[in-house]
C-alpha positions as protocol buffer text, in pm:
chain_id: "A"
residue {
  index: 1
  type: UNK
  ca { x: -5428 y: 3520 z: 1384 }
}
residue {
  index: 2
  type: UNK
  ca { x: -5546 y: 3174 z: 1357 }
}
residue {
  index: 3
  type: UNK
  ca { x: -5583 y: 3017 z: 1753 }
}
residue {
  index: 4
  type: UNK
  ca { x: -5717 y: 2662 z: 1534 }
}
residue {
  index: 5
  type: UNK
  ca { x: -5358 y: 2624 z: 1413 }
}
residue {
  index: 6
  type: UNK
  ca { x: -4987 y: 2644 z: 1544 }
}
residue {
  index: 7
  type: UNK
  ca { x: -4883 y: 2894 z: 1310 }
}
residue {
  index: 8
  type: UNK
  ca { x: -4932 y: 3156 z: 1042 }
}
residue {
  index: 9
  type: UNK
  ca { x: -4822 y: 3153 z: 682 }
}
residue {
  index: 10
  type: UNK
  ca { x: -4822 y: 3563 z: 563 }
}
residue {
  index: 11
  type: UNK
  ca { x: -4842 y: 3484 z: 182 }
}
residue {
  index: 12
  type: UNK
  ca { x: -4615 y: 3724 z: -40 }
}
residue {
  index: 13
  type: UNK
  ca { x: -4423 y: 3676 z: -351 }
}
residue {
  index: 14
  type: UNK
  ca { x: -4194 y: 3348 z: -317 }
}
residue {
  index: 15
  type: UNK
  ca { x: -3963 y: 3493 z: -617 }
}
residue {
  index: 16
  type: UNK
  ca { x: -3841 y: 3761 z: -429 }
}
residue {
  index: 17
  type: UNK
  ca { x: -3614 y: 3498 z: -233 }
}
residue {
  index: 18
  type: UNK
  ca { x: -3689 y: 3652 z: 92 }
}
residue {
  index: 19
  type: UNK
  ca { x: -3842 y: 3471 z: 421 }
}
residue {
  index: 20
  type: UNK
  ca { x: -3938 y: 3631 z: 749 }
}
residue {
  index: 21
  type: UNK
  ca { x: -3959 y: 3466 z: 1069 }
}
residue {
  index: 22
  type: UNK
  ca { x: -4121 y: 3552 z: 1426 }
}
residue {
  index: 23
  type: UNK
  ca { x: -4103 y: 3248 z: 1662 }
}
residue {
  index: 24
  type: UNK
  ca { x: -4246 y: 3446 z: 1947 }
}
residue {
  index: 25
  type: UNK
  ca { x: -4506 y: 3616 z: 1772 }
}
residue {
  index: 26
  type: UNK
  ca { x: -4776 y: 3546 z: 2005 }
}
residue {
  index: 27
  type: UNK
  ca { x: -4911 y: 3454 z: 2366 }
}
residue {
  index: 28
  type: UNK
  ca { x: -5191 y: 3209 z: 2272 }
}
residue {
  index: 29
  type: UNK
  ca { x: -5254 y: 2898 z: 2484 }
}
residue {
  index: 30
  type: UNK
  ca { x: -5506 y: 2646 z: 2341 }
}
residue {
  index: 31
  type: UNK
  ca { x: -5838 y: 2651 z: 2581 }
}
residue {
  index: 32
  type: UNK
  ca { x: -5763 y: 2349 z: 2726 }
}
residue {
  index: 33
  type: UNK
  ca { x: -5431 y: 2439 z: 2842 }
}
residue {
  index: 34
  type: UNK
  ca { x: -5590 y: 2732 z: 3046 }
}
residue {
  index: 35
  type: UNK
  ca { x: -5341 y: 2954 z: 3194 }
}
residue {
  index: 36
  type: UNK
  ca { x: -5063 y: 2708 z: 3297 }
}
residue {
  index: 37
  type: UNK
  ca { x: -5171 y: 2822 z: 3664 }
}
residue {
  index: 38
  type: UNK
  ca { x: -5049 y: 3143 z: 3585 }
}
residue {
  index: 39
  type: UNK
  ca { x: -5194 y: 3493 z: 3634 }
}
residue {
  index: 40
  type: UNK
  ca { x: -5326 y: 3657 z: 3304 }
}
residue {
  index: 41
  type: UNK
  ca { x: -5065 y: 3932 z: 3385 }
}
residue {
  index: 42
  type: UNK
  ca { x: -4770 y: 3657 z: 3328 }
}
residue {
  index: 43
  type: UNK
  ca { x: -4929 y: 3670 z: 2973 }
}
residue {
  index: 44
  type: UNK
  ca { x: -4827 y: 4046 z: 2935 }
}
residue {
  index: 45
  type: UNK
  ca { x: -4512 y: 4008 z: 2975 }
}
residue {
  index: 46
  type: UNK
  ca { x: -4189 y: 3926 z: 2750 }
}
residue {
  index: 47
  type: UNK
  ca { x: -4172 y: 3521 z: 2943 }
}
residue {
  index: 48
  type: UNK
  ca { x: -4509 y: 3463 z: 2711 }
}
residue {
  index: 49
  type: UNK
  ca { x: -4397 y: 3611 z: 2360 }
}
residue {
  index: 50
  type: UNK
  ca { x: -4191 y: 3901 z: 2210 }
}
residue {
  index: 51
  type: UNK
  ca { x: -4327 y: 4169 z: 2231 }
}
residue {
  index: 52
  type: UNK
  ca { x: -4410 y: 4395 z: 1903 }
}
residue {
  index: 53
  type: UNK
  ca { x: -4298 y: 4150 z: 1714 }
}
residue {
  index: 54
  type: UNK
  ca { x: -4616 y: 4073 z: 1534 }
}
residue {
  index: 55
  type: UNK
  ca { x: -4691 y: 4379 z: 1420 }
}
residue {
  index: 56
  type: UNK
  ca { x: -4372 y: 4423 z: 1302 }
}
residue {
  index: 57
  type: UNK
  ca { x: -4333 y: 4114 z: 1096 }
}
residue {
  index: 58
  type: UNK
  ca { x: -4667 y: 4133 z: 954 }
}
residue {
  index: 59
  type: UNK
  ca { x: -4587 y: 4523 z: 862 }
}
residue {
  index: 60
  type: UNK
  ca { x: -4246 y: 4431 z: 697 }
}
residue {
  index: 61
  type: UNK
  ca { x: -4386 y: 4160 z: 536 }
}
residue {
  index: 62
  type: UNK
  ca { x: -4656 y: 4437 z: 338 }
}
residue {
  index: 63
  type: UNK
  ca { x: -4391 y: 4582 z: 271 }
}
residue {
  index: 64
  type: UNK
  ca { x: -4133 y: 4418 z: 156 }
}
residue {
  index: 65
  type: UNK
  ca { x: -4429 y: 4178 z: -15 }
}
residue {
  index: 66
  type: UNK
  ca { x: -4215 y: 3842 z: 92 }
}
residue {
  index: 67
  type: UNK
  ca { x: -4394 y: 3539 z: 263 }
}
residue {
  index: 68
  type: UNK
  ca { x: -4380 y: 3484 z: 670 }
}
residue {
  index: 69
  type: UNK
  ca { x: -4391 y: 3201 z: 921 }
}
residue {
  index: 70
  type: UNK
  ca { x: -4564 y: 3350 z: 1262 }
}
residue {
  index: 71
  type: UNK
  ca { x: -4583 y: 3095 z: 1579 }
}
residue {
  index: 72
  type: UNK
  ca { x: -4940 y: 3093 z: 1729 }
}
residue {
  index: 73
  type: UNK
  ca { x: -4854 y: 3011 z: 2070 }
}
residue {
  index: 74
  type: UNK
  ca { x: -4650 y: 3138 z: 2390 }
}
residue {
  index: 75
  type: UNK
  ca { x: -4373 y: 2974 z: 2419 }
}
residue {
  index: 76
  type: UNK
  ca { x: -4451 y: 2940 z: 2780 }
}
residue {
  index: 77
  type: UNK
  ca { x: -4651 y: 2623 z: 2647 }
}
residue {
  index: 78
  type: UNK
  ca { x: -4324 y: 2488 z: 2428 }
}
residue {
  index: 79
  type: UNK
  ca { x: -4038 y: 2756 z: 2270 }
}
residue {
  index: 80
  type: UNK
  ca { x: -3992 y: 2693 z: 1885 }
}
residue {
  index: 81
  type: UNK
  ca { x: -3673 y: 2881 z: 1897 }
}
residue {
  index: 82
  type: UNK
  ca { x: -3528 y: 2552 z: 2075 }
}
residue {
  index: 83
  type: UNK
  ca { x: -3376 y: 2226 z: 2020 }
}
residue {
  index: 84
  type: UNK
  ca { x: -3614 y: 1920 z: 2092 }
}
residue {
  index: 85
  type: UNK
  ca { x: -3310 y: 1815 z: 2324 }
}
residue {
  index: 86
  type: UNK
  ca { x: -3279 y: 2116 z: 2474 }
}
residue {
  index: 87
  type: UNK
  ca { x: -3357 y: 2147 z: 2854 }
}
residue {
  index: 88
  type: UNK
  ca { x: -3541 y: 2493 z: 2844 }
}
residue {
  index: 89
  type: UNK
  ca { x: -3780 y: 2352 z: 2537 }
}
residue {
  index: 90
  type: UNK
  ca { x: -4042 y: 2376 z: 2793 }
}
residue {
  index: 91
  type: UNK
  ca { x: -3981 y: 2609 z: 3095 }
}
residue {
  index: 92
  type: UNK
  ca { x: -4059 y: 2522 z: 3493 }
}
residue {
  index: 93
  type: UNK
  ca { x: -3949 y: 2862 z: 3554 }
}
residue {
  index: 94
  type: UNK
  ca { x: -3916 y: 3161 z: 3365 }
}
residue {
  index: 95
  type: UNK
  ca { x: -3782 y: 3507 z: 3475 }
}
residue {
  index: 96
  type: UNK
  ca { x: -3858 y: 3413 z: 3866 }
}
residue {
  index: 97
  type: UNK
  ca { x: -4187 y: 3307 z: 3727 }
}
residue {
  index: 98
  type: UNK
  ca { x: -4293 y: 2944 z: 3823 }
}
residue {
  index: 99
  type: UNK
  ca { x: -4558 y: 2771 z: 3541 }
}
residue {
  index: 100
  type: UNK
  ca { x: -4737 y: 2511 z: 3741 }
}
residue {
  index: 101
  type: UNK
  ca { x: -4896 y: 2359 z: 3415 }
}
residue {
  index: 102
  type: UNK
  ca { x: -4505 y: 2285 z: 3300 }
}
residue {
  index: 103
  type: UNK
  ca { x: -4453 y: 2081 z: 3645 }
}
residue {
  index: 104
  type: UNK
  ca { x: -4471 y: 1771 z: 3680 }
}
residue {
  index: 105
  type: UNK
  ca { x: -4461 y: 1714 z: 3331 }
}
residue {
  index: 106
  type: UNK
  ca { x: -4499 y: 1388 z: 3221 }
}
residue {
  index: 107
  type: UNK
  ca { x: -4345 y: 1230 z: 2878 }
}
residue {
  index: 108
  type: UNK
  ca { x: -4629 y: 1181 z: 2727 }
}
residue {
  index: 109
  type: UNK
  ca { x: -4763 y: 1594 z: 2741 }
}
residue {
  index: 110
  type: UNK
  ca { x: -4406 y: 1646 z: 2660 }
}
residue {
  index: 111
  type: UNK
  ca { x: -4412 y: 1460 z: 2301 }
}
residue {
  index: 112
  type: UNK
  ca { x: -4788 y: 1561 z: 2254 }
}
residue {
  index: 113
  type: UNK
  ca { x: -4639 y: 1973 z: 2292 }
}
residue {
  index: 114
  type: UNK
  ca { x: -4374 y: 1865 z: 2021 }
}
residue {
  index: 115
  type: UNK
  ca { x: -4640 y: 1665 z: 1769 }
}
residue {
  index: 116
  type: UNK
  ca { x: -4900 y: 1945 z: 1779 }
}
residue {
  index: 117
  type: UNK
  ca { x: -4663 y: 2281 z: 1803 }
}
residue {
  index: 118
  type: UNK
  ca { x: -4322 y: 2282 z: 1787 }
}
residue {
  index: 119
  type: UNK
  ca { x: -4300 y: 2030 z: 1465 }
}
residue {
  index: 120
  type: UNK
  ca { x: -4568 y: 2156 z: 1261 }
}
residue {
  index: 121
  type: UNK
  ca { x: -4450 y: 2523 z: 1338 }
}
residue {
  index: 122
  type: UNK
  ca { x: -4076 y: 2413 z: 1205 }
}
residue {
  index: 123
  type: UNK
  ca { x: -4272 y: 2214 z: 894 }
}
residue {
  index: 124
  type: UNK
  ca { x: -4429 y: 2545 z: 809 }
}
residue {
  index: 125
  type: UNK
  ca { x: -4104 y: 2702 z: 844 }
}
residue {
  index: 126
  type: UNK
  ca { x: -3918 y: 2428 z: 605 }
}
residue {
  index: 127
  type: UNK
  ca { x: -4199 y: 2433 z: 377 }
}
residue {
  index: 128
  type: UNK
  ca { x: -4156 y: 2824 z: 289 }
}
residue {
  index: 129
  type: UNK
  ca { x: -3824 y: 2815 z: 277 }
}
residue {
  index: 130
  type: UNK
  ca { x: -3804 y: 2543 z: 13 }
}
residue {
  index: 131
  type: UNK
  ca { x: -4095 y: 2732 z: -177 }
}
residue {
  index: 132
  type: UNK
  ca { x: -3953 y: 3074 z: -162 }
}
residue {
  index: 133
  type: UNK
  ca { x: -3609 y: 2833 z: -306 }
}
residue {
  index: 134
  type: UNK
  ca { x: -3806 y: 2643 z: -550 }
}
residue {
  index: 135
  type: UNK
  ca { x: -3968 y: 2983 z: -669 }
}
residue {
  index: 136
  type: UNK
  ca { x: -3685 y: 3223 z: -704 }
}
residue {
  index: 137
  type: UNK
  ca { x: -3433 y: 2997 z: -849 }
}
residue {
  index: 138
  type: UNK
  ca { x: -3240 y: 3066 z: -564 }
}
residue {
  index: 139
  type: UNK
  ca { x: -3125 y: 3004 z: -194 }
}
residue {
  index: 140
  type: UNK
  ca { x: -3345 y: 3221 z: 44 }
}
residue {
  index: 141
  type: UNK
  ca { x: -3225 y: 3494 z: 265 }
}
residue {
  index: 142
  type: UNK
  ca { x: -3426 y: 3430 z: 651 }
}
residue {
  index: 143
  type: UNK
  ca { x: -3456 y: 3669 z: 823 }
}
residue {
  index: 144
  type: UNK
  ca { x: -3575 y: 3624 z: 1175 }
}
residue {
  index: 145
  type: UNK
  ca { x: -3745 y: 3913 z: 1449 }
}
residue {
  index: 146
  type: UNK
  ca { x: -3735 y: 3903 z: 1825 }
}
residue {
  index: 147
  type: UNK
  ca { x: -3758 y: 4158 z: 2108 }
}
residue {
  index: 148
  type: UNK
  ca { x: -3596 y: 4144 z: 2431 }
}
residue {
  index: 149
  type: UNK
  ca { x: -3667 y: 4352 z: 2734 }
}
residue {
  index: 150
  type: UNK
  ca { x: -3483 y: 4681 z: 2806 }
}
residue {
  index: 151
  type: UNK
  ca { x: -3353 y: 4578 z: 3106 }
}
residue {
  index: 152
  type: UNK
  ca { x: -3232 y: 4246 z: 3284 }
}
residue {
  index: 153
  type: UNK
  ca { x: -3196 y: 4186 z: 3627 }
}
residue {
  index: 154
  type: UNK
  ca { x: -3224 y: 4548 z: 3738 }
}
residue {
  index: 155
  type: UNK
  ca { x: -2930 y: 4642 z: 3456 }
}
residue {
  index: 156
  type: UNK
  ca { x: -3067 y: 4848 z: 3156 }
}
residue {
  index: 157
  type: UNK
  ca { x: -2969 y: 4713 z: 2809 }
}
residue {
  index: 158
  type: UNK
  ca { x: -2826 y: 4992 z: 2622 }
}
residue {
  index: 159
  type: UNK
  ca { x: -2879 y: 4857 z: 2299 }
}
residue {
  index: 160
  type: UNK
  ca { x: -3144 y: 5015 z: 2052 }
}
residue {
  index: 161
  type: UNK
  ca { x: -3178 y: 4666 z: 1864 }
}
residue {
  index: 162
  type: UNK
  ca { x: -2924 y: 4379 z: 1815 }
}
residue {
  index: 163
  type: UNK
  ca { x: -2802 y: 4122 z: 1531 }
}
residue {
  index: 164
  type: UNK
  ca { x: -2750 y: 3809 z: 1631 }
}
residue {
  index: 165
  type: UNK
  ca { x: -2556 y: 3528 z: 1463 }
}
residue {
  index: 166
  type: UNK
  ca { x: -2335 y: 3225 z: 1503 }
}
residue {
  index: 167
  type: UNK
  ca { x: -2016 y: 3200 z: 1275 }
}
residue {
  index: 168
  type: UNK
  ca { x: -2232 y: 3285 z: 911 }
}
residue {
  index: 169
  type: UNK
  ca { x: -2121 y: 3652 z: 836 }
}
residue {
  index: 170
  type: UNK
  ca { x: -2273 y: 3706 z: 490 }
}
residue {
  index: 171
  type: UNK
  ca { x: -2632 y: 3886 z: 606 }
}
residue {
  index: 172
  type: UNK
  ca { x: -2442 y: 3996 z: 936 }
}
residue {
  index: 173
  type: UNK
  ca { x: -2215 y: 4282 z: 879 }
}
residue {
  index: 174
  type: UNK
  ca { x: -2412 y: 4452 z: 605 }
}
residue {
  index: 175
  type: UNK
  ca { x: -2739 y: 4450 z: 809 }
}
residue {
  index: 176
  type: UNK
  ca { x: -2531 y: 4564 z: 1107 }
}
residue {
  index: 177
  type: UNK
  ca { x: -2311 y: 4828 z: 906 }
}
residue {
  index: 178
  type: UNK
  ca { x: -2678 y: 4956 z: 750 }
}
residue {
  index: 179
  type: UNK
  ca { x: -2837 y: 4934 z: 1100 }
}
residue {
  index: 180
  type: UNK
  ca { x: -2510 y: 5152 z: 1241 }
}
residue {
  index: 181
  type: UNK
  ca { x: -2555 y: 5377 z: 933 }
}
residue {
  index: 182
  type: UNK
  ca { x: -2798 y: 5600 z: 1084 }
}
residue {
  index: 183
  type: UNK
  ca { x: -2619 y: 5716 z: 1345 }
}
residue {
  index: 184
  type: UNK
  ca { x: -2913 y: 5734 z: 1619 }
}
residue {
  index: 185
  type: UNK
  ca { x: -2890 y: 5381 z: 1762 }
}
residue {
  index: 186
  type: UNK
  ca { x: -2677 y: 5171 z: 1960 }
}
residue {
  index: 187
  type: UNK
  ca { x: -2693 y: 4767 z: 1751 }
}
residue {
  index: 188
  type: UNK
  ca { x: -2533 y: 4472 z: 1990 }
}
residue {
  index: 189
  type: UNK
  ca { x: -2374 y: 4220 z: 1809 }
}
residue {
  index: 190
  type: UNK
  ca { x: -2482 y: 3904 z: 1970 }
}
residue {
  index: 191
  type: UNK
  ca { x: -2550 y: 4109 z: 2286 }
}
residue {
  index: 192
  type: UNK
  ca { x: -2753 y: 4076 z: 2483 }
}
residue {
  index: 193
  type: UNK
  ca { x: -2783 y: 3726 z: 2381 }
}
residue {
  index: 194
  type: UNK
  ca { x: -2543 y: 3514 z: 2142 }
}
residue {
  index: 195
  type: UNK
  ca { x: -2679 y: 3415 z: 1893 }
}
residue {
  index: 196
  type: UNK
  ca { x: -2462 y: 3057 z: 1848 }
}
residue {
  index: 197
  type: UNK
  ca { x: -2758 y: 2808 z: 1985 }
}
residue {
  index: 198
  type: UNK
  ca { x: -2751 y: 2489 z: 1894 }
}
residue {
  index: 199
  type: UNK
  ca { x: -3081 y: 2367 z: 1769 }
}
residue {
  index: 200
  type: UNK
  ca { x: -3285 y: 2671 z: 1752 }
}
residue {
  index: 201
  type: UNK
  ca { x: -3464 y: 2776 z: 1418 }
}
residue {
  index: 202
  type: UNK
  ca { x: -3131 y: 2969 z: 1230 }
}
residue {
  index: 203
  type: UNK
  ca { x: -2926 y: 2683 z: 1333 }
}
residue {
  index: 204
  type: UNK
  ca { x: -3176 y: 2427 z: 1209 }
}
residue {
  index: 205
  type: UNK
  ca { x: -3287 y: 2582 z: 871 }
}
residue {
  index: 206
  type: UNK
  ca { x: -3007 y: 2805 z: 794 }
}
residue {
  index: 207
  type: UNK
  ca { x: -2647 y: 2720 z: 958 }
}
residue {
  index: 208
  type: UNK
  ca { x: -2733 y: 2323 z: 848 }
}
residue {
  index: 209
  type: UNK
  ca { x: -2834 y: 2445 z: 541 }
}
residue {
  index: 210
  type: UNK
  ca { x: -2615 y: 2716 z: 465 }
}
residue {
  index: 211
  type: UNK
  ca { x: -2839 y: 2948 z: 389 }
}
residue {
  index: 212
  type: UNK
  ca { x: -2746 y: 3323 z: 480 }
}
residue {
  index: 213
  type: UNK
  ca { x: -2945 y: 3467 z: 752 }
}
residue {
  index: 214
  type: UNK
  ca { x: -2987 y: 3704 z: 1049 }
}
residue {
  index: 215
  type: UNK
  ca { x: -3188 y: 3746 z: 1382 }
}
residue {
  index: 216
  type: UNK
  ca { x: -3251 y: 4062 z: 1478 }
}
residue {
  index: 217
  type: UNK
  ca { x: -3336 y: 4172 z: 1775 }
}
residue {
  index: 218
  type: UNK
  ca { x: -3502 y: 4524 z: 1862 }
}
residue {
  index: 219
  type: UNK
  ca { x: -3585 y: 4597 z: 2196 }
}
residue {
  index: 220
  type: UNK
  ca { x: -3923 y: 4612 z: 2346 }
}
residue {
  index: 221
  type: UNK
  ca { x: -3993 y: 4947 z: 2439 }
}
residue {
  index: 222
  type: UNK
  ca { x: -3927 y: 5066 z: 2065 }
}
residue {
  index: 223
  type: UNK
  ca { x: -4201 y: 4855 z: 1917 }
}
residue {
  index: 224
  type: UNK
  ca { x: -4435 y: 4803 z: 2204 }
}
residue {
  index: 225
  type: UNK
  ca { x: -4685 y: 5060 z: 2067 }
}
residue {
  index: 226
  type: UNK
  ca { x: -4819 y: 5135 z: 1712 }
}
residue {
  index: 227
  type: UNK
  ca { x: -4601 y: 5423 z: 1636 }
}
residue {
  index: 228
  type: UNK
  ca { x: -4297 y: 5241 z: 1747 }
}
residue {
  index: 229
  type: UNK
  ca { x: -4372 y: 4934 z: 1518 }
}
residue {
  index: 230
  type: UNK
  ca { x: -4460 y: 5193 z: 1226 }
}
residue {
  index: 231
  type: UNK
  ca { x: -4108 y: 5376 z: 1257 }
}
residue {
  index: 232
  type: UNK
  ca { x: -3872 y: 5064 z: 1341 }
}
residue {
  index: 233
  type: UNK
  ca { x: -4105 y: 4930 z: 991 }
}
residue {
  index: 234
  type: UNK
  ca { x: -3954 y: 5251 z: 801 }
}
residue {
  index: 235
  type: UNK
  ca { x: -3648 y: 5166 z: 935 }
}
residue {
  index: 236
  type: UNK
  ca { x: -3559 y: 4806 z: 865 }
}
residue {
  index: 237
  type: UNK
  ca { x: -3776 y: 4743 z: 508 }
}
residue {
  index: 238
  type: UNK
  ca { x: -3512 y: 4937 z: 324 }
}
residue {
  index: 239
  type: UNK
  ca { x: -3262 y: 4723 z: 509 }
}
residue {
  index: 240
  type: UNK
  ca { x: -3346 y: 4435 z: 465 }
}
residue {
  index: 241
  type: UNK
  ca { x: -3477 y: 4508 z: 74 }
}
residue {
  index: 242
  type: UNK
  ca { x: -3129 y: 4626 z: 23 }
}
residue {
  index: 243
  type: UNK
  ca { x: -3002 y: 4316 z: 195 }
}
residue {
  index: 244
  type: UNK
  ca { x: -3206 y: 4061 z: -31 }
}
residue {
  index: 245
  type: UNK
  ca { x: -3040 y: 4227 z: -372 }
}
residue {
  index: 246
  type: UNK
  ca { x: -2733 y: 4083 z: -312 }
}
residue {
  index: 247
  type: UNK
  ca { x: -2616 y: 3780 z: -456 }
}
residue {
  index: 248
  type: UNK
  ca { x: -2393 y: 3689 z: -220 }
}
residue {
  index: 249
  type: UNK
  ca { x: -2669 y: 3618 z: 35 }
}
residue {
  index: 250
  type: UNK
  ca { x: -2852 y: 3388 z: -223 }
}
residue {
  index: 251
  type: UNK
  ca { x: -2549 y: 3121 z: -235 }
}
residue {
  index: 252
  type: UNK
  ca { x: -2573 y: 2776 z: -54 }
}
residue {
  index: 253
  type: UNK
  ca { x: -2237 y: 2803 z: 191 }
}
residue {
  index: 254
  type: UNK
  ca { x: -2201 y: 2633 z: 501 }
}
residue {
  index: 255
  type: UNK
  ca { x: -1978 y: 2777 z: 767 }
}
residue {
  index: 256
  type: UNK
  ca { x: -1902 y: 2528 z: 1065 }
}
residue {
  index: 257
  type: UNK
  ca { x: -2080 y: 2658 z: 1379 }
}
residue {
  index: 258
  type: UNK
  ca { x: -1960 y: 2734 z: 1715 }
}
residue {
  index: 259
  type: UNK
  ca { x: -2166 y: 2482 z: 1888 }
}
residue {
  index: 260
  type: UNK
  ca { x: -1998 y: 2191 z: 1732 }
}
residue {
  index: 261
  type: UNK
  ca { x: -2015 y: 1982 z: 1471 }
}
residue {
  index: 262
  type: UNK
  ca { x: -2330 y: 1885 z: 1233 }
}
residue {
  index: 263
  type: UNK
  ca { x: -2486 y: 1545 z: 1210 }
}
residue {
  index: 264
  type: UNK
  ca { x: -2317 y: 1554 z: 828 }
}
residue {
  index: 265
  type: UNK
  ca { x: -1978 y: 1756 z: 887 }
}
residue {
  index: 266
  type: UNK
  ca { x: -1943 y: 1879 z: 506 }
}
residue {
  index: 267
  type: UNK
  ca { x: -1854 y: 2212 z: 518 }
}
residue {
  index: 268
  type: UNK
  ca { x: -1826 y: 2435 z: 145 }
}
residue {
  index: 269
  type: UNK
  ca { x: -1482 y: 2586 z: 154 }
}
């Protein structure tokens, strides 16, 4: 993992018409940013990145031989999975965790985190996606990976792993159905989170664009060791290279989202 840049291209075969995403793959902080006055432990934990989700991504991506987009720094310094409007783009506090190095922040620090991370991350991101298009012949199928904690708050999440999504249901229920298939896991559908956010990467390259997609979500005790990674990889490659034969999921259609209108409001029928 490069630290020099503020993400990863994973090379693969841009015909294939597939793109993987992890916008929380790591917990790097550039020198100069030190710790944000936190304790290296904060660094351990799921407020700094997902956890497992690098190994996973860069396993499926082997796999599967498709191209993928990797952040290369925690979002405790600036989330790419947000909005540039959005309020928790850069977090004072996060999971009863207070990040000194976030507060006072002044406007300046907070359009130099934009200019160096989260745009050239989302370039990166574009960029793929319109080679993997320009390459296949095609519109992609994204597919991004997260983790989220097996409990919250003191109440355990049941779920093995989860889909997330906000009004596209094209990648959705067959990834879900095939995930349910197996019959020894629990999948949330947009629990524990919802996966309708307004700004965030699938809303910005995929709803906008109408490009079928899916977040998935496996929890971080499944893939927070080697073996873990190695069996959720046997699990979702055959997904997910079952998913991108369709050719239903490699048709422009744009399905209004449930956060509101876009900037241009034409919507495919």
């Amino acid at each position: 993992m490069r630290q020099t840049s503020p993400f990863e291209i994973i090379e693969g075969n841009s015909a294939a018409g597939l793109v993987l995403l992890a916008d929380h793959a790591t917990n790097l902080l550039p020198p100069e940013y030190g710790r944000l006055g936190l304790p290296e432990s904060a660094f351990e934990r799921h407020i700094a990145y997902d956890i497992g989700v690098e190994a996973l991504v860069r396993r499926l991506a082997a796999r599967l031989g498709v191209p993928a987009v990797l952040s290369c720094f925690s979002r405790l310094l600036i989330d790419p999975n947000r909005g540039e409007d959005d309020p928790t783009l850069i977090m004072k506090i996060s999971d009863g965790a207070i990040v000194p190095g976030n507060h006072p922040i002044s406007s300046e620090e907070w359009e130099s985190r934009l200019n160096r991370f989260h745009r050239p991350y989302h370039r990166a991101v574009a960029e793929t996606i319109a080679a993997v298009g320009a390459a296949s012949g095609k519109a992609p199928l994204v597919i991004s990976l997260h983790s989220y904690t097996p409990a919250w708050k003191g109440t355990p999440r049941p779920w093995h792993a989860a889909v997330l999504w906000d009004s596209d249901p094209r990648a959705v229920n067959p990834l879900i159905e095939a995930l349910e298939g197996s019959g020894d896991i629990l999948v949330g559908n947009n629990e524990p989170y919802d996966g309708a956010l307004r700004g965030d990467t699938m809303f910005r390259h995929c709803m906008e664009a109408g490009l079928a997609h899916a977040l998935i979500e496996v929890r971080q005790d499944l893939i927070g060791d080697e073996l873990g990674v190695a069996q959720w990889d046997e699990r979702l490659g055959p997904i997910l290279a079952a998913l991108n034969q369709r050719p239903e999921l490699h048709e422009i259609r744009r399905y209004p989202s449930r956060t509101g209108p876009y900037a241009s409001s034409c919507i495919l029928p």
